[in-house]
Coordinates of C-alpha atoms in Angstrom, one line a residue:
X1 CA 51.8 -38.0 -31.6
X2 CA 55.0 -36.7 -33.2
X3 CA 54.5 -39.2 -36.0
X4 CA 51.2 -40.5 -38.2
X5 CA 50.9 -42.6 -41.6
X6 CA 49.9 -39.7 -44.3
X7 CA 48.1 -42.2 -47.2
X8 CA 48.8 -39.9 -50.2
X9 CA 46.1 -41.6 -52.3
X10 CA 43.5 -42.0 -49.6
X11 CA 44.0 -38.2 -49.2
X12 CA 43.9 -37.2 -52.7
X13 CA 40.8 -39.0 -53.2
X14 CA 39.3 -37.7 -50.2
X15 CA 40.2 -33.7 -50.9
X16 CA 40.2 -33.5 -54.4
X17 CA 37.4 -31.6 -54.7
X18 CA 38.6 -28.5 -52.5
X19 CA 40.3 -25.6 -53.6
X20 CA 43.7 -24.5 -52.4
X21 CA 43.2 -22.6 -49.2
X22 CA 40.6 -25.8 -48.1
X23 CA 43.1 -28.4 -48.5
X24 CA 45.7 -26.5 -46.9
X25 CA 42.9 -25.6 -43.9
X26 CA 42.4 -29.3 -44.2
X27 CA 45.9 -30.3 -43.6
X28 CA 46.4 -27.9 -40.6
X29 CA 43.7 -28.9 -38.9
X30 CA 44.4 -33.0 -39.1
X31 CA 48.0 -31.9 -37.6
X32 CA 46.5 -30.2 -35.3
X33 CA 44.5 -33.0 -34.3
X34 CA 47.2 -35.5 -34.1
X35 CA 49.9 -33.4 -32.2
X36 CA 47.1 -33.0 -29.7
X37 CA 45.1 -36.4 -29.6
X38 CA 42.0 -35.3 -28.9
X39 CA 38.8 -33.8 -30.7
X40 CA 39.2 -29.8 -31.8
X41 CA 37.3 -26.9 -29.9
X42 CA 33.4 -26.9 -30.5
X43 CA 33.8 -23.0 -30.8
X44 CA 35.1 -22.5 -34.8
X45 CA 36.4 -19.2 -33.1
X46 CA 38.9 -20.6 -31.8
X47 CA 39.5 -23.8 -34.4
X48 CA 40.2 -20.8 -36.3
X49 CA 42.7 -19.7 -33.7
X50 CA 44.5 -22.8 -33.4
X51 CA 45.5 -22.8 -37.2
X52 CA 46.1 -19.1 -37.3
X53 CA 43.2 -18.7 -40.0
X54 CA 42.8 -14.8 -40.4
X55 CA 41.7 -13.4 -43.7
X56 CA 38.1 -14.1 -44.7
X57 CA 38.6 -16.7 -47.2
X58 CA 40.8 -18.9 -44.5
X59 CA 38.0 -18.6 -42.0
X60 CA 35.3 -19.7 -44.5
X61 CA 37.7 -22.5 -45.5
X62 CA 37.8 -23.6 -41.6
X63 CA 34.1 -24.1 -42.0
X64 CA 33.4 -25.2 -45.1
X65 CA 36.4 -28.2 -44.0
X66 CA 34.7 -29.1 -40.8
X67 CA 31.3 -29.4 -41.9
X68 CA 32.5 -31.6 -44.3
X69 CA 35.3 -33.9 -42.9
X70 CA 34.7 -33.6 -39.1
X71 CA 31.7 -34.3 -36.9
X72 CA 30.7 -32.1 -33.9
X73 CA 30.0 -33.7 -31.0
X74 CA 29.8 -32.6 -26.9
X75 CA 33.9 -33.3 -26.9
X76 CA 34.4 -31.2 -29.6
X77 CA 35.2 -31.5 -33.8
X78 CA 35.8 -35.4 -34.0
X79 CA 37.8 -36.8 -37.2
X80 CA 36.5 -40.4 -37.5
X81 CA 40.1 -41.4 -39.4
X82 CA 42.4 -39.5 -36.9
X83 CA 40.3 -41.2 -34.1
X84 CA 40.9 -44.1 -35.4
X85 CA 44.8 -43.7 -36.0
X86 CA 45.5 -42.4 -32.4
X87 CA 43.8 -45.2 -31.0
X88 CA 46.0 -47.6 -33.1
X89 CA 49.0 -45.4 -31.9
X90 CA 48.3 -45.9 -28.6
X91 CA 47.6 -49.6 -28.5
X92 CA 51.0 -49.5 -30.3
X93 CA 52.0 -48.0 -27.3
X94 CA 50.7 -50.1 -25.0
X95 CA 51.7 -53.3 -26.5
X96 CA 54.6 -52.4 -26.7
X97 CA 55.2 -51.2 -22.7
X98 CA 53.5 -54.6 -21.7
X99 CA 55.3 -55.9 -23.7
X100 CA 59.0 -54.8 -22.2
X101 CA 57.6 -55.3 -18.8
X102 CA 56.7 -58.5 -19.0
X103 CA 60.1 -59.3 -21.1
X104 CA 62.4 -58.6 -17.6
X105 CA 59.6 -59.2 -15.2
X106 CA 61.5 -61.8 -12.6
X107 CA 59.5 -65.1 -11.5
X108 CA 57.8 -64.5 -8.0
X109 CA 59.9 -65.5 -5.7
X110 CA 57.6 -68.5 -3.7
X111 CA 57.1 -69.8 -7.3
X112 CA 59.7 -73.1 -7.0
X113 CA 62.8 -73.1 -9.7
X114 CA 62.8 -75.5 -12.4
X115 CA 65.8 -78.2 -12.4
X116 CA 67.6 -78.6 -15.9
X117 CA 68.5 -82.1 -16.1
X118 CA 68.2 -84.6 -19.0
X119 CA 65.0 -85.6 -18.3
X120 CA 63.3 -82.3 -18.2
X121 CA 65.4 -79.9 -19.6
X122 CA 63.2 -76.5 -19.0
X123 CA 64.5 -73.0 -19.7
X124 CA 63.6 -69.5 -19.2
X125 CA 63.7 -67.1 -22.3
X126 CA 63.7 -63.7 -22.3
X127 CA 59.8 -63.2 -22.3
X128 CA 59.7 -64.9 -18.7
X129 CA 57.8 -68.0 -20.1
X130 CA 58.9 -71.7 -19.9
X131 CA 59.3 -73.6 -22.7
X132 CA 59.6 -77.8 -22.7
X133 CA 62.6 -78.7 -24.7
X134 CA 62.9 -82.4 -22.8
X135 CA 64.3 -84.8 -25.6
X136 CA 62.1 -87.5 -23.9
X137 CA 58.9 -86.0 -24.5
X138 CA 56.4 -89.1 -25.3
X139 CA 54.2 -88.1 -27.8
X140 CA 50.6 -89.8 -28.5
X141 CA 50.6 -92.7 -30.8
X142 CA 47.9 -91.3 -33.4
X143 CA 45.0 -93.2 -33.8
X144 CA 43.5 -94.7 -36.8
X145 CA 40.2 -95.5 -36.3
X146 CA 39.2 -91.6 -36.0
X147 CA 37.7 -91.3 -39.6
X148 CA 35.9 -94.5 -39.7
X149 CA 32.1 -94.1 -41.1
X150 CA 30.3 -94.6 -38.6
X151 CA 32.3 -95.1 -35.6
X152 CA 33.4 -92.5 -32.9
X153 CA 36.5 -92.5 -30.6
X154 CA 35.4 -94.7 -27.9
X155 CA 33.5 -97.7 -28.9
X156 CA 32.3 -97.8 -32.1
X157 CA 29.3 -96.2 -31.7
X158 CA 27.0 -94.6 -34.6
X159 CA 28.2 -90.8 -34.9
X160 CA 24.6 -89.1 -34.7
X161 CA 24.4 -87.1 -37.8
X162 CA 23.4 -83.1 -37.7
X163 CA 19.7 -82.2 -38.7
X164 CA 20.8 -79.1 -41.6
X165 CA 22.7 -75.9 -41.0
X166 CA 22.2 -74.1 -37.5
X167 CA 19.8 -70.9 -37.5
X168 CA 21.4 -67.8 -37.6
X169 CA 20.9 -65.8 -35.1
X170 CA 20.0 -61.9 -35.5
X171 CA 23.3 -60.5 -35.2
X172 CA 25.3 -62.8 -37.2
X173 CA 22.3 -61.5 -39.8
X174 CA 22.7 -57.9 -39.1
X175 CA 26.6 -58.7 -40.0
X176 CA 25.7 -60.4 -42.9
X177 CA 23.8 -57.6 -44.2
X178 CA 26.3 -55.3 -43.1
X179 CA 28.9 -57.0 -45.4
X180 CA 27.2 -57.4 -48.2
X181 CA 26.2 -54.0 -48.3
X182 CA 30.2 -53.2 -48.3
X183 CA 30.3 -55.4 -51.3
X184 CA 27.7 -53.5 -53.2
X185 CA 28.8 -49.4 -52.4
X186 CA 32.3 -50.4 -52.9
X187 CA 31.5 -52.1 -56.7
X188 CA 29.0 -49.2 -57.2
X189 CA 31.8 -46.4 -56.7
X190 CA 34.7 -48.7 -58.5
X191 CA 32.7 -49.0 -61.9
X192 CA 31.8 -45.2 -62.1
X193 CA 35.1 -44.0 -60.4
X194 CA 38.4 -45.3 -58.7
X195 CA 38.3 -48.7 -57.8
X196 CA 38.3 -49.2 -53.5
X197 CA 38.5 -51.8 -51.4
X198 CA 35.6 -53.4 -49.4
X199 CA 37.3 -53.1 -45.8
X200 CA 37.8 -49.1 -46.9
X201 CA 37.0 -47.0 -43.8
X202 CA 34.9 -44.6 -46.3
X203 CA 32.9 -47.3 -47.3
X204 CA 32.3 -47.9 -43.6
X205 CA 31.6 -44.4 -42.8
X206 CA 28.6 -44.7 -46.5
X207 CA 27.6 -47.9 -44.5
X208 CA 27.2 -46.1 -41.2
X209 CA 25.1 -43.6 -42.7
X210 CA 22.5 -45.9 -43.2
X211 CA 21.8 -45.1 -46.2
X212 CA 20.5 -47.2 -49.2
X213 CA 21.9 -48.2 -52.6
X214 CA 19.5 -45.8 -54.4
X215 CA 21.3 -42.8 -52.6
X216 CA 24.0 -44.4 -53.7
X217 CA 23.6 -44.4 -57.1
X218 CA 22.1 -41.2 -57.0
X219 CA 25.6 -39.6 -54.9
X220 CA 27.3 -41.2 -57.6
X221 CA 25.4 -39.5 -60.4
X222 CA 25.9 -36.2 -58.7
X223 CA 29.4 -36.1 -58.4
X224 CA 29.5 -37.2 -62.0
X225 CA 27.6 -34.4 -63.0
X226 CA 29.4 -31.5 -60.7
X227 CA 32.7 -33.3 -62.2
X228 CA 31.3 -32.2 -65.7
X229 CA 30.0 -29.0 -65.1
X230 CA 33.3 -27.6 -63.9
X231 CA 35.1 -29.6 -66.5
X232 CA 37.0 -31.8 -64.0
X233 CA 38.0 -35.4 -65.7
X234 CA 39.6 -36.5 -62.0
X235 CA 37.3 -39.8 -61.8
X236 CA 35.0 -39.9 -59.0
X237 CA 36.1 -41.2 -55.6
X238 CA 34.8 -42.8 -52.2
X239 CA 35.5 -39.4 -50.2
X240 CA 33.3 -37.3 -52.6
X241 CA 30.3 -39.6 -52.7
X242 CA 30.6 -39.7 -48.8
X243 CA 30.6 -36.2 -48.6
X244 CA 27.6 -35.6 -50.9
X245 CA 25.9 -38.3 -49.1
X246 CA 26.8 -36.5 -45.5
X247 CA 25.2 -32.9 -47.0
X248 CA 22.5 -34.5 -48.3
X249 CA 21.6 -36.4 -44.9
X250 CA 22.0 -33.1 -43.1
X251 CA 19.4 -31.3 -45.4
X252 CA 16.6 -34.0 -45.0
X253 CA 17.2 -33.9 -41.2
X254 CA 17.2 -30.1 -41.6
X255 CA 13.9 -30.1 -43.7
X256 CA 12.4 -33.2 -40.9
X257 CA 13.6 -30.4 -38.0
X258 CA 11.3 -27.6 -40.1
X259 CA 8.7 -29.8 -40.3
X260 CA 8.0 -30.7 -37.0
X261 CA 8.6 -26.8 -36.0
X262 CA 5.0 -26.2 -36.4
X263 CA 4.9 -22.8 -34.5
X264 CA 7.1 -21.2 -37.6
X265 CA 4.1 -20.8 -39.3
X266 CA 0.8 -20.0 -39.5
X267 CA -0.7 -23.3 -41.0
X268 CA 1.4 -25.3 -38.5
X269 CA -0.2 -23.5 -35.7
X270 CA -3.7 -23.4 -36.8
X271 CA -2.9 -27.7 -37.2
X272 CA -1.6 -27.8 -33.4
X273 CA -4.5 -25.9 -32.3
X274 CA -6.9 -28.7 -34.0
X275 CA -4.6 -31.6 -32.2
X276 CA -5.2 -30.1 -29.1
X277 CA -8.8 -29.2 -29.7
X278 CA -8.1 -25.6 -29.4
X279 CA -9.3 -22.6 -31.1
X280 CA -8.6 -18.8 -31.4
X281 CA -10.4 -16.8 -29.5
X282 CA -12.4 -14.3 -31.5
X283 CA -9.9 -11.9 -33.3
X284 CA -6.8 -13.6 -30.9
X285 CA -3.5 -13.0 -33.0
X286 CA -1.4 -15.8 -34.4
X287 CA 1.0 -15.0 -32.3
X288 CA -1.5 -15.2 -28.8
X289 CA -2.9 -18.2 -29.8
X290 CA 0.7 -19.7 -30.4
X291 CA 1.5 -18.7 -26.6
X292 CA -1.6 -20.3 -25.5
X293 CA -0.4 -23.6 -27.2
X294 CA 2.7 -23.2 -25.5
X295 CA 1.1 -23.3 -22.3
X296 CA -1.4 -25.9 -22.9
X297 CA 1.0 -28.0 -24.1
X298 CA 3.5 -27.5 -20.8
X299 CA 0.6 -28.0 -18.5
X300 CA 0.1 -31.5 -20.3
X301 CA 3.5 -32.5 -20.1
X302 CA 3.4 -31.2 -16.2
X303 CA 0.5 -33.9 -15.6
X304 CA 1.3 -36.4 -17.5
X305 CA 5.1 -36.1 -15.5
X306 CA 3.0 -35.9 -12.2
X307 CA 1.1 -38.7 -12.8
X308 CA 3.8 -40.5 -14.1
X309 CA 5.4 -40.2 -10.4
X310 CA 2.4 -41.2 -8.2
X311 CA 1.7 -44.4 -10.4
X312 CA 6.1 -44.9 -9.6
X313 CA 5.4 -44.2 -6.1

């Protein structure tokens, strides 16, 4: 891509919040993005390469920027926005060669030529289709007895009259849910910062989250508040609360991913050892009896995966 859309506003929003050397990190690394088409490096190393980021500050910036606005995945840094401009871009593209091919594309040649005479006066155009420009073409004499209560078409019979609204089914509910929850985030944000519109790909991205209108409301409040403490009177936007709302989904899978790590302490091992009806042996060391749970558990697992395969086989 040699070309892409920059939405001055939607930017703005989105960065307001970052200092100099982020937005600028920020801007380098969409470009970057777009002249390649394709996700950047998992390694920040060498993201940091790409955008020649060399002094301290620049390399912090380079990760501050993608924690916040891009997503890592097994391809790489993804940018949900830039994805979704180069796929545009290239179904531009494609349209657009299909298009021209199928402009000049000759007929086959067993296909049989139309005549042009009075009576059916067919052309080609220039997109290879026929079009029926006959001056005799009969058209159907409409018919008046379509609207008549209680009769149909062909014979006067009783229309049969529909028992109530069809049941929706569970997508079209999931949909409807989905939509109205645009409605709400997008009022939420307008009436406590600048106004956005429903189809808004941020509100999207809030939406994808999963989250609820009480996170929300209490993303909103926070930005409000950091706004104030730094003496900022730029109103609120939809980029902001989605970026509070991605950190704070990050720490609670963070403090879920501590939780379940019960060998990092000694309470969580002691609890592992009751689950498994184990206990420490004499004056066995935390550390001992954390190996032995180790091993108990991948003998388990070894079992239940052996017996797993004979019940298969």
């Amino acid at each position: 891509m040699n070309y892409y859309e920059h939405h001055i506003g939607d930017y703005a929003e989105a960065t307001a919040h970052l200092t100099f050397i982020e937005d600028a990190t920020y801007s380098r690394l969409i470009r970057k993005y777009y002249a390649t088409e394709k996700p950047l490096p998992n390694e920040i190393k060498l993201v940091q390469r790409l955008i020649n980021a060399r002094s301290k500050e620049e390399k912090n910036a380079v990760v501050s920027v993608l924690n916040e606005f891009f997503t890592l995945t097994d391809d790489g840094w993804r940018q949900e926005r830039c994805d979704h401009e180069i796929a545009r871009f290239k179904d531009k593209q494609l349209k657009a060669r299909r298009s021209a091919e199928g402009r000049w594309q000759p007929l086959p040649s067993d296909e049989p030529q139309p005549e042009i005479t009075p009576s059916n006066a067919c052309v080609r155009n220039a997109t290879a289709m026929r079009t029926h420009c006959s001056p005799d073409t009969k058209h159907q004499s409409p018919v008046t007895n379509l609207h008549t209560p209680g009769k149909q078409n062909n014979g006067g019979e009783k229309e049969k009259i529909p028992q109530g609204p069809p049941t929706p089914t569970d997508e079209e509910k999931v949909f409807q849910g989905r939509i109205e929850k645009y409605k709400s985030f997008a009022a939420m944000i307008s009436r406590e910062g600048r106004a956005i519109a429903v189809d808004d790909y941020r509100i999207r991205d809030i939406v994808n989250l999963g989250v609820t209108e009480d996170e929300v409301a209490e993303a909103i409040a926070t930005a409000k508040e950091t706004r104030m403490k730094v003496s900022n009177p730029t109103p609120i936007n939809a980029g902001y609360v989605l970026a509070i709302l991605k950190g704070a989904r990050k720490k609670a899978e963070a403090a879920s991913a501590d939780e379940d790590a019960w060998w990092k302490t000694n309470e969580g091992i002691d609890a592992k050892g009751r689950e498994l009806a184990m206990k420490a042996q004499g004056s066995e060391s935390y550390e001992s009896f954390k190996t032995r749970i180790f091993t108990e558990l991948r003998k388990r697992k070894e079992r239940a995966e052996t017996k797993e395969k004979s019940n298969a086989s």
